[in-house]
Structures are given as C-alpha cells and as structure tokens.
Short mmCIF file of C-alpha atoms in Angstrom, two decimals:
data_model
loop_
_atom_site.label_atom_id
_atom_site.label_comp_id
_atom_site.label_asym_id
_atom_site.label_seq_id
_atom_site.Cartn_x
_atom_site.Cartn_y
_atom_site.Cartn_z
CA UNK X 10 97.96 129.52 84.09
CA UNK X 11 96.54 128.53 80.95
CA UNK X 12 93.41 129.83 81.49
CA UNK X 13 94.05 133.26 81.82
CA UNK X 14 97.31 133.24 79.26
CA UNK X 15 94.03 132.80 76.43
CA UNK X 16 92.05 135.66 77.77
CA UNK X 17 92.64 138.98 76.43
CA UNK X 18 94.98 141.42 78.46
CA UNK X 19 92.40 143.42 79.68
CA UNK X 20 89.98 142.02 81.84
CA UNK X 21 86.73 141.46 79.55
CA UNK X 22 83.38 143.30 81.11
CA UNK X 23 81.12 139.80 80.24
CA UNK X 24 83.79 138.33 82.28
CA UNK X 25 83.06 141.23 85.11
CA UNK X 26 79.69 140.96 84.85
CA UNK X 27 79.87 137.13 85.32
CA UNK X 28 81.50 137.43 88.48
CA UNK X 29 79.55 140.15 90.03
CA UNK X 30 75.86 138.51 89.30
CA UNK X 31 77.56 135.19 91.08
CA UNK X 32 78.76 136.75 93.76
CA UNK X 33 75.11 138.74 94.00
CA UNK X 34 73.25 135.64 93.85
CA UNK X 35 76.11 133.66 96.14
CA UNK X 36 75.16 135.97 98.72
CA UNK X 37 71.48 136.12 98.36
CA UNK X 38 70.78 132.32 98.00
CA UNK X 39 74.07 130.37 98.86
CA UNK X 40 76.48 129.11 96.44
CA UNK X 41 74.95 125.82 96.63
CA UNK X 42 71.38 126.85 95.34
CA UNK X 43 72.73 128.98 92.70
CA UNK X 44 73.54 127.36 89.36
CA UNK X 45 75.48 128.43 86.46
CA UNK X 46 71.46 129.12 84.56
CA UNK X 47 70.91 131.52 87.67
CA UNK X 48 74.29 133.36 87.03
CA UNK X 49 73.66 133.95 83.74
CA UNK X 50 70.32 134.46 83.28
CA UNK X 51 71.25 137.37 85.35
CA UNK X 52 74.02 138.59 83.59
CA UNK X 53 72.26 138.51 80.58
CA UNK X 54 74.97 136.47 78.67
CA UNK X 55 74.03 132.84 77.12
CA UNK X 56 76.03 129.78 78.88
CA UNK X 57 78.56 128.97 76.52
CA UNK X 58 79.73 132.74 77.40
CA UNK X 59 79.72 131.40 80.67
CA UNK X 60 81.84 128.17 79.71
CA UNK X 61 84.57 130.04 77.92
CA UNK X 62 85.16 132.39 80.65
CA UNK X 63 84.63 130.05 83.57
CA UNK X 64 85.42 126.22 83.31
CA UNK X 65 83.13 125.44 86.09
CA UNK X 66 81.33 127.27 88.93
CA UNK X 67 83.90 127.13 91.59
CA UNK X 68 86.45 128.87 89.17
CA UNK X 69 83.87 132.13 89.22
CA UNK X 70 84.92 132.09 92.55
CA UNK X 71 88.68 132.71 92.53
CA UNK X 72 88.68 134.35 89.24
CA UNK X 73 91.98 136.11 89.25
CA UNK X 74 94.04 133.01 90.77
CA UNK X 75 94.92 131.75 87.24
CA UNK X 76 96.27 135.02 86.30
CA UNK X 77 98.46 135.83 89.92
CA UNK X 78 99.91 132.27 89.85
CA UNK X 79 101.58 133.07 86.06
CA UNK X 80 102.72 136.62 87.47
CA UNK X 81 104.13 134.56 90.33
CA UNK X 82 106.25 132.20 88.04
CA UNK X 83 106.93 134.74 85.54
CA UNK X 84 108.56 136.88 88.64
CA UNK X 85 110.38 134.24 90.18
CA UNK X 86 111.53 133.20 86.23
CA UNK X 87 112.95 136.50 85.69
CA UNK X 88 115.21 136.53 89.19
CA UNK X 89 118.88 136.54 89.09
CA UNK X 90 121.54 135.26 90.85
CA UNK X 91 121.40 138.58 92.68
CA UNK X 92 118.49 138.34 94.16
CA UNK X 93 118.29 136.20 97.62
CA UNK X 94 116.17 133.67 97.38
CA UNK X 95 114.42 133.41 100.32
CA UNK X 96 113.89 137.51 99.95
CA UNK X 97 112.41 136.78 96.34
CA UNK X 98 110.23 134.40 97.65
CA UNK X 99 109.03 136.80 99.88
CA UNK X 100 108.13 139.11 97.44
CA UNK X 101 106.45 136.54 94.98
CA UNK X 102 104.17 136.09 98.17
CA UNK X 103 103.35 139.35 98.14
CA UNK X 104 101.98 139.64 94.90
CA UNK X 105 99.18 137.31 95.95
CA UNK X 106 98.68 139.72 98.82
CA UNK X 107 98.60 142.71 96.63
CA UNK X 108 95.52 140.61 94.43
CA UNK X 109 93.46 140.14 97.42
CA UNK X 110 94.10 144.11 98.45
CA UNK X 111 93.18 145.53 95.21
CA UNK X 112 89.34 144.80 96.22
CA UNK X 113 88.82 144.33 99.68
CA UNK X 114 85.20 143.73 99.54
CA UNK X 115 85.23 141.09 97.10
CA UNK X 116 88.01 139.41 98.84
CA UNK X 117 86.42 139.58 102.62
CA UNK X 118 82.71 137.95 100.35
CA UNK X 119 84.90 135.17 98.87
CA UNK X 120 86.87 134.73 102.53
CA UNK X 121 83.32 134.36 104.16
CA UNK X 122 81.76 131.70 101.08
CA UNK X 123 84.96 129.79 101.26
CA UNK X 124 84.30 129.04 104.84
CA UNK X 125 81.06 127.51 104.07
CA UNK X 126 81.40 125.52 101.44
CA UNK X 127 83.32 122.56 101.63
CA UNK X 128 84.01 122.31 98.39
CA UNK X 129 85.16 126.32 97.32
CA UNK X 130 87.73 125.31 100.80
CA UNK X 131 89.17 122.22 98.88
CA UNK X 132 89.20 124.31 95.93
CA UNK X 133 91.52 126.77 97.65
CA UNK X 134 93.58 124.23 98.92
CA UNK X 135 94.47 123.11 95.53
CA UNK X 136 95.46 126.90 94.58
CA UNK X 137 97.12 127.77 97.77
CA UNK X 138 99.11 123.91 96.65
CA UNK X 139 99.97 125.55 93.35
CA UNK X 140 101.47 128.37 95.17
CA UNK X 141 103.59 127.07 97.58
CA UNK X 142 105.01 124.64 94.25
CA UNK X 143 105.62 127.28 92.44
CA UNK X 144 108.04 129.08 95.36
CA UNK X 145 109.27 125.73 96.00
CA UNK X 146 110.02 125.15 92.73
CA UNK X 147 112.09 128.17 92.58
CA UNK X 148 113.99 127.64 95.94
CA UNK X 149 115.13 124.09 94.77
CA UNK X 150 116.33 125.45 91.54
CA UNK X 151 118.61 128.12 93.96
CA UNK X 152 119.32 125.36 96.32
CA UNK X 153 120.47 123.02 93.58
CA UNK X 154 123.49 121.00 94.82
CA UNK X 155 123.39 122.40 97.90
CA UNK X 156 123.23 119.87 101.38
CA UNK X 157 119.07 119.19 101.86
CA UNK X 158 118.25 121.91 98.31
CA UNK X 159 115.21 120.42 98.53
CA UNK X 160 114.15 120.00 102.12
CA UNK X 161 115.67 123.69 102.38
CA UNK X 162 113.19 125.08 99.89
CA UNK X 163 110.19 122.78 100.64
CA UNK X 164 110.56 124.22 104.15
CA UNK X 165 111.08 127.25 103.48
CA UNK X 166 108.27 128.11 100.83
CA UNK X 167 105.62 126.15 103.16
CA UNK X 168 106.84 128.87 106.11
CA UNK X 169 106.49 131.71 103.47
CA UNK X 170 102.66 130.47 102.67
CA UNK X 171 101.81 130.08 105.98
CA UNK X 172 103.39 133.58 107.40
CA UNK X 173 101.46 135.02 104.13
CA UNK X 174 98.09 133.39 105.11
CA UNK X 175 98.36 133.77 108.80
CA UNK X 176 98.20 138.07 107.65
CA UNK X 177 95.85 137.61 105.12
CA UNK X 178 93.57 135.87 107.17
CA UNK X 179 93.82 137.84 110.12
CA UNK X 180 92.66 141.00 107.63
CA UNK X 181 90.09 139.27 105.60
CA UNK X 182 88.46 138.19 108.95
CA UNK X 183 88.61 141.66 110.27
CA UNK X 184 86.78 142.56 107.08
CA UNK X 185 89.37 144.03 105.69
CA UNK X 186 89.79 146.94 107.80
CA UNK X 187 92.47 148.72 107.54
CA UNK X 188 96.22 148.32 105.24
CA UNK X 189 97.27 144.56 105.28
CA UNK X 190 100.13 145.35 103.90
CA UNK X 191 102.05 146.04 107.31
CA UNK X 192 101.07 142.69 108.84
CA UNK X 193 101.99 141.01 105.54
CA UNK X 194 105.53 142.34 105.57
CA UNK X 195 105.47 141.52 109.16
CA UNK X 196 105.19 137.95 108.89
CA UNK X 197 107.37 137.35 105.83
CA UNK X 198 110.10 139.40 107.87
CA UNK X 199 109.66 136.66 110.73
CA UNK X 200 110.46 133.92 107.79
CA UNK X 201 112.69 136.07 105.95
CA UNK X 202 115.02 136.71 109.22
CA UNK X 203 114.71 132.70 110.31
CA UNK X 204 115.71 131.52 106.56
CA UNK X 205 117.33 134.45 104.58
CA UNK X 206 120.46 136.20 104.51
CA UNK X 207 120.33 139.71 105.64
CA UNK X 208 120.71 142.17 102.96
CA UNK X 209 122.46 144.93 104.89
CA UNK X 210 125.33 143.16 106.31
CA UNK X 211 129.33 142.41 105.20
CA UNK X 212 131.69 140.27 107.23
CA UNK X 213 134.13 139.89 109.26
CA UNK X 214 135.19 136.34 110.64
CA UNK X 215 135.99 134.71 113.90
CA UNK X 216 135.61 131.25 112.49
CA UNK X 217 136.77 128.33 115.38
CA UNK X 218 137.69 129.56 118.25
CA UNK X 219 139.84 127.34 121.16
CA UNK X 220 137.22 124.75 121.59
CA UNK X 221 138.60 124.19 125.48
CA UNK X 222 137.13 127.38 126.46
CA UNK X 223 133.94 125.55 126.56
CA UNK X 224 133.50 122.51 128.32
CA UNK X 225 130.22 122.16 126.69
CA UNK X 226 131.75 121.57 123.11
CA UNK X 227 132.50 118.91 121.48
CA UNK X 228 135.27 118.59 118.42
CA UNK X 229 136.48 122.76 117.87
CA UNK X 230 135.59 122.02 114.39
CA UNK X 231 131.95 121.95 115.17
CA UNK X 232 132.04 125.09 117.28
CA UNK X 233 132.18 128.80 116.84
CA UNK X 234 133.90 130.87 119.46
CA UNK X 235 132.71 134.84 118.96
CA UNK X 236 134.35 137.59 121.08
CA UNK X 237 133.05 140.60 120.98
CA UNK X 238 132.87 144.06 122.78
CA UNK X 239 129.93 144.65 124.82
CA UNK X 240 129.11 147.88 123.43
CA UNK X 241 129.59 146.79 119.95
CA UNK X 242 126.17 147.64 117.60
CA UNK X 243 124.54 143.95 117.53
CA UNK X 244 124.37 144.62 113.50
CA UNK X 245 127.84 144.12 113.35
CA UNK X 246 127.97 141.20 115.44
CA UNK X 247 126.01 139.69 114.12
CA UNK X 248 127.65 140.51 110.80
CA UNK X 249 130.92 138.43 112.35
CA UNK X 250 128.83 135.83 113.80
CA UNK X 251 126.95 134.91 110.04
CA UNK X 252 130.65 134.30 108.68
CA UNK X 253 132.01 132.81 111.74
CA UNK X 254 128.90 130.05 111.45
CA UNK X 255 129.57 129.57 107.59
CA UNK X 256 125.96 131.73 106.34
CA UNK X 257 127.55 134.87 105.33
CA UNK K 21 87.77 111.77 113.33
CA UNK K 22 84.35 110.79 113.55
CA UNK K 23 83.69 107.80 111.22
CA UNK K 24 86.79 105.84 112.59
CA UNK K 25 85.79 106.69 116.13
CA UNK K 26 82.41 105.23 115.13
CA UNK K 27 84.35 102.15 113.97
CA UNK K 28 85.45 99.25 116.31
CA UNK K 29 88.70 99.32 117.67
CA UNK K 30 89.80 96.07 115.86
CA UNK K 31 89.70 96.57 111.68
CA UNK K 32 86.48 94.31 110.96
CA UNK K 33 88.17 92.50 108.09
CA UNK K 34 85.19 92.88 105.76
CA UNK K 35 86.38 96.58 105.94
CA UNK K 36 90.19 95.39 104.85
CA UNK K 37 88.48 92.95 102.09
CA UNK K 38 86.94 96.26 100.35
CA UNK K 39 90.12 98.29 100.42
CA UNK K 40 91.96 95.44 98.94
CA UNK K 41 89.19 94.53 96.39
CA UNK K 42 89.24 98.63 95.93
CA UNK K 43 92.83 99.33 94.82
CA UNK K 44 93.18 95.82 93.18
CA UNK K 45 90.83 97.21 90.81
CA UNK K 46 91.82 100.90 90.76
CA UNK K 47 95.63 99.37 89.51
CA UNK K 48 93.54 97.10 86.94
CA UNK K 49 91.50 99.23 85.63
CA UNK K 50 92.29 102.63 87.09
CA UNK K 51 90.28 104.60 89.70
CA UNK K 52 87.45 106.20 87.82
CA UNK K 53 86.77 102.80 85.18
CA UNK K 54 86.50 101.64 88.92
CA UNK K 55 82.49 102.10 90.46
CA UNK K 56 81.78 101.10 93.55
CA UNK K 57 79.78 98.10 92.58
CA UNK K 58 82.29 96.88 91.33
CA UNK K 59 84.44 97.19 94.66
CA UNK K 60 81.31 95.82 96.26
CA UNK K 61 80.82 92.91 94.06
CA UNK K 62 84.76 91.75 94.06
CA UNK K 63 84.31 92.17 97.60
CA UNK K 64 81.41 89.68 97.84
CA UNK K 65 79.35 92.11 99.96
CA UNK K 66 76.59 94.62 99.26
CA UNK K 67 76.85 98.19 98.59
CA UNK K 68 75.25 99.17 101.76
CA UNK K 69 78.14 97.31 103.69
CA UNK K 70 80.87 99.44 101.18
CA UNK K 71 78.84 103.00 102.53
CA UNK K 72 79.15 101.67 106.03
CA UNK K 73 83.13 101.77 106.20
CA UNK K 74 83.44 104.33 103.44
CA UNK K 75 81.27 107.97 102.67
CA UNK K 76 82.75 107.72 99.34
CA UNK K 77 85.04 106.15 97.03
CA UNK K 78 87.21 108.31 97.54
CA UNK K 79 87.48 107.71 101.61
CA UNK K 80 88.34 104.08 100.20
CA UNK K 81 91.70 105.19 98.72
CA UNK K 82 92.42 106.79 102.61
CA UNK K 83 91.48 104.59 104.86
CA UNK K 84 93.53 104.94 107.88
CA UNK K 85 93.81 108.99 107.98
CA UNK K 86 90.85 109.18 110.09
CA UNK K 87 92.65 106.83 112.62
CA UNK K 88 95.74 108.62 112.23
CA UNK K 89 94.02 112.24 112.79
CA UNK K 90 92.44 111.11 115.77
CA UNK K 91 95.68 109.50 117.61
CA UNK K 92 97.24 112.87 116.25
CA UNK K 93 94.87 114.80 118.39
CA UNK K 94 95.05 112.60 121.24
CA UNK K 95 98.43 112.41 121.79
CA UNK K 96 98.65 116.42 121.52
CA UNK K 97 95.65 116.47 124.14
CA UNK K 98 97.96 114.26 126.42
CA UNK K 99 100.79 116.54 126.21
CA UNK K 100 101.84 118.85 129.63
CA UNK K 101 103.82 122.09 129.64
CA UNK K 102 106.97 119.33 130.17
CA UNK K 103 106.86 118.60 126.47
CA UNK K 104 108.64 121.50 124.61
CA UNK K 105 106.28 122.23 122.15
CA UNK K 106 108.55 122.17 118.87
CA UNK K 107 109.22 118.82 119.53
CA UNK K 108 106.07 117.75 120.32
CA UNK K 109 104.60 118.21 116.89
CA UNK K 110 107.67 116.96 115.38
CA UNK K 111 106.89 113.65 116.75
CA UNK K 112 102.93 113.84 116.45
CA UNK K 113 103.84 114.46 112.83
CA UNK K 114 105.80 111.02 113.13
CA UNK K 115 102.64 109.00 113.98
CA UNK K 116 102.02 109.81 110.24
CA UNK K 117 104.91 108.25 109.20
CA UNK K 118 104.13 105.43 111.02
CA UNK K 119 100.63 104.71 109.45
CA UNK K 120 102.72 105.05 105.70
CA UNK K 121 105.41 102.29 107.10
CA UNK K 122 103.65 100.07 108.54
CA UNK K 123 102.12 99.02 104.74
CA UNK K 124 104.71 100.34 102.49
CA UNK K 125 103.38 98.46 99.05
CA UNK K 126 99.70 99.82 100.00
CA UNK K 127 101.19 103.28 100.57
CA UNK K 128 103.55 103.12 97.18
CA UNK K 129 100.28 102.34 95.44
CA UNK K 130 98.11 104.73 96.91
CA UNK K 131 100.89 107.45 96.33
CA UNK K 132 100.81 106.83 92.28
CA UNK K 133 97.17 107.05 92.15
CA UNK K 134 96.98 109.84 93.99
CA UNK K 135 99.82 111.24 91.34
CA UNK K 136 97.31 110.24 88.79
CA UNK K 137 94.16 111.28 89.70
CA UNK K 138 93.27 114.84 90.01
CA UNK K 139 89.97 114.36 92.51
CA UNK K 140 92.75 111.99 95.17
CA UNK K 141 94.60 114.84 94.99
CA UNK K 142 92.79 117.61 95.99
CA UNK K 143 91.96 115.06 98.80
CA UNK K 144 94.89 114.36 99.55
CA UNK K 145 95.32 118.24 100.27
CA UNK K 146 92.46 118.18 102.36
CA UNK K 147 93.88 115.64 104.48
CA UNK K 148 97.37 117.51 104.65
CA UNK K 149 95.19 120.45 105.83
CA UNK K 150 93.67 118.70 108.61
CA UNK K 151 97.26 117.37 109.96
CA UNK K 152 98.61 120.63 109.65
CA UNK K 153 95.73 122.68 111.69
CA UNK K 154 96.31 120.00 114.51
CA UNK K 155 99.37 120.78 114.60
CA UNK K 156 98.93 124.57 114.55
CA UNK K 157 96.25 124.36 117.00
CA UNK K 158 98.47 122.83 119.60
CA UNK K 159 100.97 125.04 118.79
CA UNK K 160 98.86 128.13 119.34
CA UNK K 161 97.52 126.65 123.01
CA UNK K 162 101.27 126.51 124.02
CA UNK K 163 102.62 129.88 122.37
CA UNK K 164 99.03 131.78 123.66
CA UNK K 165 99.74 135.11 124.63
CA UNK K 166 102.98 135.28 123.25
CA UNK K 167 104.24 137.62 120.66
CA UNK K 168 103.01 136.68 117.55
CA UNK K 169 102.27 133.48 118.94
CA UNK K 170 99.43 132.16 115.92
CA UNK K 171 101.98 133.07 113.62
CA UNK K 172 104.21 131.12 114.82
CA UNK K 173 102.01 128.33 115.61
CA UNK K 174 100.93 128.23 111.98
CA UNK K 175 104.78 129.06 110.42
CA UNK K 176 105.99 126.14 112.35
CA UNK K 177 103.20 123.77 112.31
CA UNK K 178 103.69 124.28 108.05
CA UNK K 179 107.04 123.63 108.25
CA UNK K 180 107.03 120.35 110.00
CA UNK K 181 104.16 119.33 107.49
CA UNK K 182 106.79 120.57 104.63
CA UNK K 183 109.47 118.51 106.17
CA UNK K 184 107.59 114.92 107.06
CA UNK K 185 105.99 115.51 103.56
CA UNK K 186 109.44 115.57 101.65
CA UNK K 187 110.73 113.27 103.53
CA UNK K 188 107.99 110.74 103.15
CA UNK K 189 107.50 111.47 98.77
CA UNK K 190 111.12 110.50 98.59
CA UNK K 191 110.63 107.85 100.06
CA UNK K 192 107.32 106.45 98.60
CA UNK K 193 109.01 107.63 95.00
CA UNK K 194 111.83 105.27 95.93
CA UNK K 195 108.85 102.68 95.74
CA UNK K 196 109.21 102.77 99.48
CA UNK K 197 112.96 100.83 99.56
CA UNK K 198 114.78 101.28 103.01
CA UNK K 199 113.56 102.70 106.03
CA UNK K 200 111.82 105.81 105.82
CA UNK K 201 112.09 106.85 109.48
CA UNK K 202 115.85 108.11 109.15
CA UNK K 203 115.05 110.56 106.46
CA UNK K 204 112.17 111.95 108.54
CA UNK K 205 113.92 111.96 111.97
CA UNK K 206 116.72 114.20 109.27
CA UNK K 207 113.57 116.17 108.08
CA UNK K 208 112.32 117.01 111.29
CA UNK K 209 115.59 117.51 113.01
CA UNK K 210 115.78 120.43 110.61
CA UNK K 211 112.87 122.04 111.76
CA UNK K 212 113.46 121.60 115.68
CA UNK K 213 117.07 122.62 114.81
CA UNK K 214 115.36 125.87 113.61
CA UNK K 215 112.63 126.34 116.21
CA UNK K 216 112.29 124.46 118.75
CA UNK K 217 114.32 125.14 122.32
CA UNK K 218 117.59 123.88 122.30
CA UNK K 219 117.42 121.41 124.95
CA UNK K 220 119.75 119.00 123.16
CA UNK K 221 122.50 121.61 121.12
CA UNK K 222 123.22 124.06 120.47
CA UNK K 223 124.02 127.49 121.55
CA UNK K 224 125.07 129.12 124.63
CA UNK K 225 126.40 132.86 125.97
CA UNK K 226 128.88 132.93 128.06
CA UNK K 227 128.88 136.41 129.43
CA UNK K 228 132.10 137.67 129.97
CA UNK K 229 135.27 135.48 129.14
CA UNK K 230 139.06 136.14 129.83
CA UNK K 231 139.75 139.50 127.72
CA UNK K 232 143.05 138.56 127.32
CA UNK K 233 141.98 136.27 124.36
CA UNK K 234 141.11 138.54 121.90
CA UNK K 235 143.35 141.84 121.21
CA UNK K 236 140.11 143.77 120.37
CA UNK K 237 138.85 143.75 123.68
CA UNK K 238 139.24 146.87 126.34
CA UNK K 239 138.15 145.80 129.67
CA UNK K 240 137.32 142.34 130.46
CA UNK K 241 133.89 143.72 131.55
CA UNK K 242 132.97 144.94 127.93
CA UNK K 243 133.66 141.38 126.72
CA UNK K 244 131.21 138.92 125.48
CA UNK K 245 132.12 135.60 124.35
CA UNK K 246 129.78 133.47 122.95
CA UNK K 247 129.94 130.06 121.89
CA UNK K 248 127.92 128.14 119.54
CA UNK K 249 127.55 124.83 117.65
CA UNK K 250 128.10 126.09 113.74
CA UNK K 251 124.76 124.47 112.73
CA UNK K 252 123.03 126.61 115.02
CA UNK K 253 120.23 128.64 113.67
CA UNK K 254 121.11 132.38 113.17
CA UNK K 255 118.26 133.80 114.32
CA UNK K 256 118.49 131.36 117.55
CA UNK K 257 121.97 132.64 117.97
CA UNK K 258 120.93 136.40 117.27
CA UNK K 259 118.80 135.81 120.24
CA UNK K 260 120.74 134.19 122.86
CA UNK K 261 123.47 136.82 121.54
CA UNK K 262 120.41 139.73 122.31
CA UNK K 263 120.87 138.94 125.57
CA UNK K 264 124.16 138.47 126.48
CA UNK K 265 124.46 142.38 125.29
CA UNK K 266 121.90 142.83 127.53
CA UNK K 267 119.79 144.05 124.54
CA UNK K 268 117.11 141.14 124.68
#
C-alpha cells in the first residue's frame, strides 16, 4: 500500500513507459537476462527514475498490486453493518478481477512470465497472501465474538481467493478470450451460497420438531424437523429451513 | 520431493547436527547475521557437507517439508474411490500437523523466525502452495468430470489449508502448550462438516411423513418432511431438500 499511496493519482507516463519497455524486453530476452540497465536504457529514463517508481525488478512486474490491495482495504473499511460479509468479501475479490480485466493483454504476458520464473511465482504468492489477509482481516472483525470468528473468516476468505483464482486462471490461460467476468461471479456465487446468507430471503420458523419422528436423531434439541408442502417454491423453504437451523 | 527422496531413509545425524547448529545461531544472532559458514563451522563439518542436505539456507530453516510433501502425495496416491474424498485431504492435511508435533520447541522457534524474517516467509508461502496443490490435485482426480469439479477441487483443497493453518498458528503462538491435534481435528471437522459427504451426520429427507402433523399440509402426498442435524450446512441441506421436491 505504501507504495502507491506516494505516487501521484494519476498514473505517471515514466512510470508507463517503465513497464512497457520491461515487459518488451521480458518477452524478447526472458526476465532473467534483462536487467534494470536494459529497462531503462530503453525507456530512456536514468535509474534512480527507475528506483523511485519500482523498488526492485519483480515489482515492474505486478505494478498495479500495491494500488488494488489499498482499494481492497479501503472498500472493505468503508462496509457497514449492512452489508453481509461474506457478500462484501465477494465483491472486494472482484475488484482484483476487474484490475486484471482492464488490460487483458498485459495480464495474459504477466500470467505466462509468472509461470516461468520461480521467483515472479513466489512473488505472487506473497501478494495473493496479502489478499486473502486483508478479506480475512475483515471477516474476523464481522465474526468478532462469534463461536470459531476466526476459523469462520480464515476459511472463508481462503475459499473466496481460491474460487477468484480458479476464474481468473482459467481466462488468463485461455488468453483472455472472452468476458471473465461471468465465470468470476460464478465461482464467488459457489462460495457465496456455501458461506453467506442469502440476500433475498425473510423467515418463517419451524425450529425443533418431535425428535421421535426420526429414529436417526439424537437429543430434539440438536435436530430440525421441516414440513413442508411439496409444491411449495424451494425459495421459501428454504427461507423456513435457514431460521429453523438458527442462520437466518 | 526430490532432495529428501534423494536422502536416506534414516536422518544421517550430521544432517540433524546442522539444523541444530543452524537455528541455535539464527536465535543468537538472528537469521541473516547468520552465514552458512558459520552453521558449517559450529557444526564441525565443511560447507560442502551443509550444500549436501540443504540447497540453501533457507531449506535449513524447513527441513522436514520435503518429507512431509512426499508422504502427502503418497498417501493421496494410495487412496481408492472407498475414501470419500473430503475426508481424505482432511487427514492428508493432518500428516502436517504431525511433522509440527512431533518437535513442538523446534516448530515454536521456526514459527517466530519465520514471523521475523521477510525471505522465510515468502518461503513459507511457497511451501503452503505446494501442500495446497496436492491437495487440489487429488481433489480434481476424484471430482473429474463433474460440474465444476476444479473449482471445487481448488475451493476445498484452500479451505482445509485455511483451517489446519489456523489451527496450527494458534497453537504454535501458544508457544505450542497442549495438544494441538484437538484444535485441528475442530478445524477440519468444519470443513468436512461443510463439504465433504455426510457419512457420519447429518442430514436426511424423509419423503413424505404423516400429514396429520402439521396443519399446513393438504394431502399427505404433497408433504415433505425433512429432518436435519441444526449444524448441518445450508447448502448441504438445500440439496438433499432439492431432491426430496423432486427438483434436484
């Protein structure tokens, strides 16, 4: 974060140009056989220009990291007690999505360099880290008090990362054909409807029903007994059933 | 996997003397005042013994993942289509556990210099990585072909990581007091509670109970009754409910 919170609002061009004559010469030669000189020499900038952009080489690589992870925290800061969390977490995600979609081609060059070279890999580990700490972070602060908080949101922003990268990847390894969008929301619905509460649904309860119409259960208290017509919409069901099991 | 499988079976205790000789130092001194000469000379052996065990100092500081990664994989190779797959991973993540235990004022100390030092860190992700894409690789043999079967593979396979992991921290922040295996079997419990079948709880349909016990119903034939433990997972209960409105 502290990176880009110095660096004026508007992206810089020297800090444009550094990028694109590293990703040219990343391409052409390998990121291993291209040093900071190389990059720019052909930018036509002097070093230090380099330095106060860029702390090292692999940053040049992920240049717009810094600045996603503070719009991350300052979205998840500015939630309210309205907001569900695991939804909100959900839609943090997607702001990393929507950073990777704005340029396509970059993104798919970067996907491609970060699988070969070890080090650009271990590099995104460390930033994917800071994302899933960040959601974390925020889930634990919701969770607070609650029975396992912590487990809870450690859980649950690991599935979000995962269900995020598991789209992203699939996109950035089709080149980035097509909208990712749609397999994006596709896989944080699979989290969001394991983990969060549904948005469109009220209640109605059948909480504890006579636990001797089930041989299988054990003390009533620990089972939920839901009657319901056949024909009923499954929305409102399960509308009853979230109360009756304590979620709603 | 390949430098322990290199290795002898039995730890060659010259390789024991330079991990001890290692973090006695690293605690001394702290890990980068450490070199390897001096690891090497505390030691009493040469530096090309130190290179044989270890690529780097850094592998020093992990010694026993590579063993751990490799019984991982093994005892996911030896698993049949008896083994429901949720569980499976749940305990191959347990073997991990079980290296941490089995040297808890090792693993303490290891844990705060890893805290410490930025470079054991971004190892330590590394090796978190590796864990978690065994797991996910299993997990996408056994859902293959399945609906969104790598997405689950990699959802779950993050969330059992998620769980061990917070589990484990609390327990190494705890300076590794107690036994850690409760809190992980809790951990993990969480997760199979969530995704894994329910060969052990939890939820049942009974299609078609005695009308008579709830005023809402018609005909006894547009009943459903369904019964469930109240820790059941919604979306497992959604499911099993799916189907008993013949709607699955």
């Amino acid at each position: 974060m502290s990176s880009s919170s110095a660096a004026p609002a508007a992206k810089p061009p020297m800090r444009d140009a550094l990028v694109a004559a590293a990703f040219r010469l990343f391409v052409e030669r390998g990121y291993e056989q291209t040093t900071v000189d190389d990059i720019v020499a052909l930018a036509g900038v002097g070093r230090r220009s380099f330095f106060r952009y860029f702390p090292s080489k692999e940053d040049v690589v992920f240049p717009d990291h810094e600045r996603c992870l503070a719009d991350m925290t300052a979205f998840l800061g500015t939630g309210g007690p309205e907001h569900e969390p695991v939804r909100r977490v959900c839609d943090a995600a997607r702001l990393v999505l929507r950073m990777y979609a704005e340029n396509p081609a970059f993104s798919v060059q970067r996907y491609r360099l970060t699988r070969q070279v070890p080090g650009l890999r271990a590099y995104e580990l460390s930033v994917v880290w800071r994302y899933e700490r960040a959601l974390a972070d925020y889930l634990r602060g919701r969770f607070a008090g609650r029975p396992d908080g912590t487990l809870r949101a450690d859980v649950i922003a690991a599935a979000v990362v995962a269900a995020h990268n598991n789209a992203l990847r699939s996109w950035l390894r089709s080149d980035g054909a097509g909208d990712p969008g749609t397999a994006v929301d596709h896989a944080l619905g699979y989290v969001h409807r394991t983990y969060g509460r549904p948005a469109d649904t009220a209640v109605a309860a059948a909480r504890s029903g006579p636990a001797g119409s089930d041989e299988r259960a054990g003390r009533s208290d620990e089972v939920v007994v839901l009657v319901s017509r056949r024909d009923a919409p499954l929305w409102r069901v399960v509308q009853e059933l979230e109360t009756a099991l304590g979620r709603g």
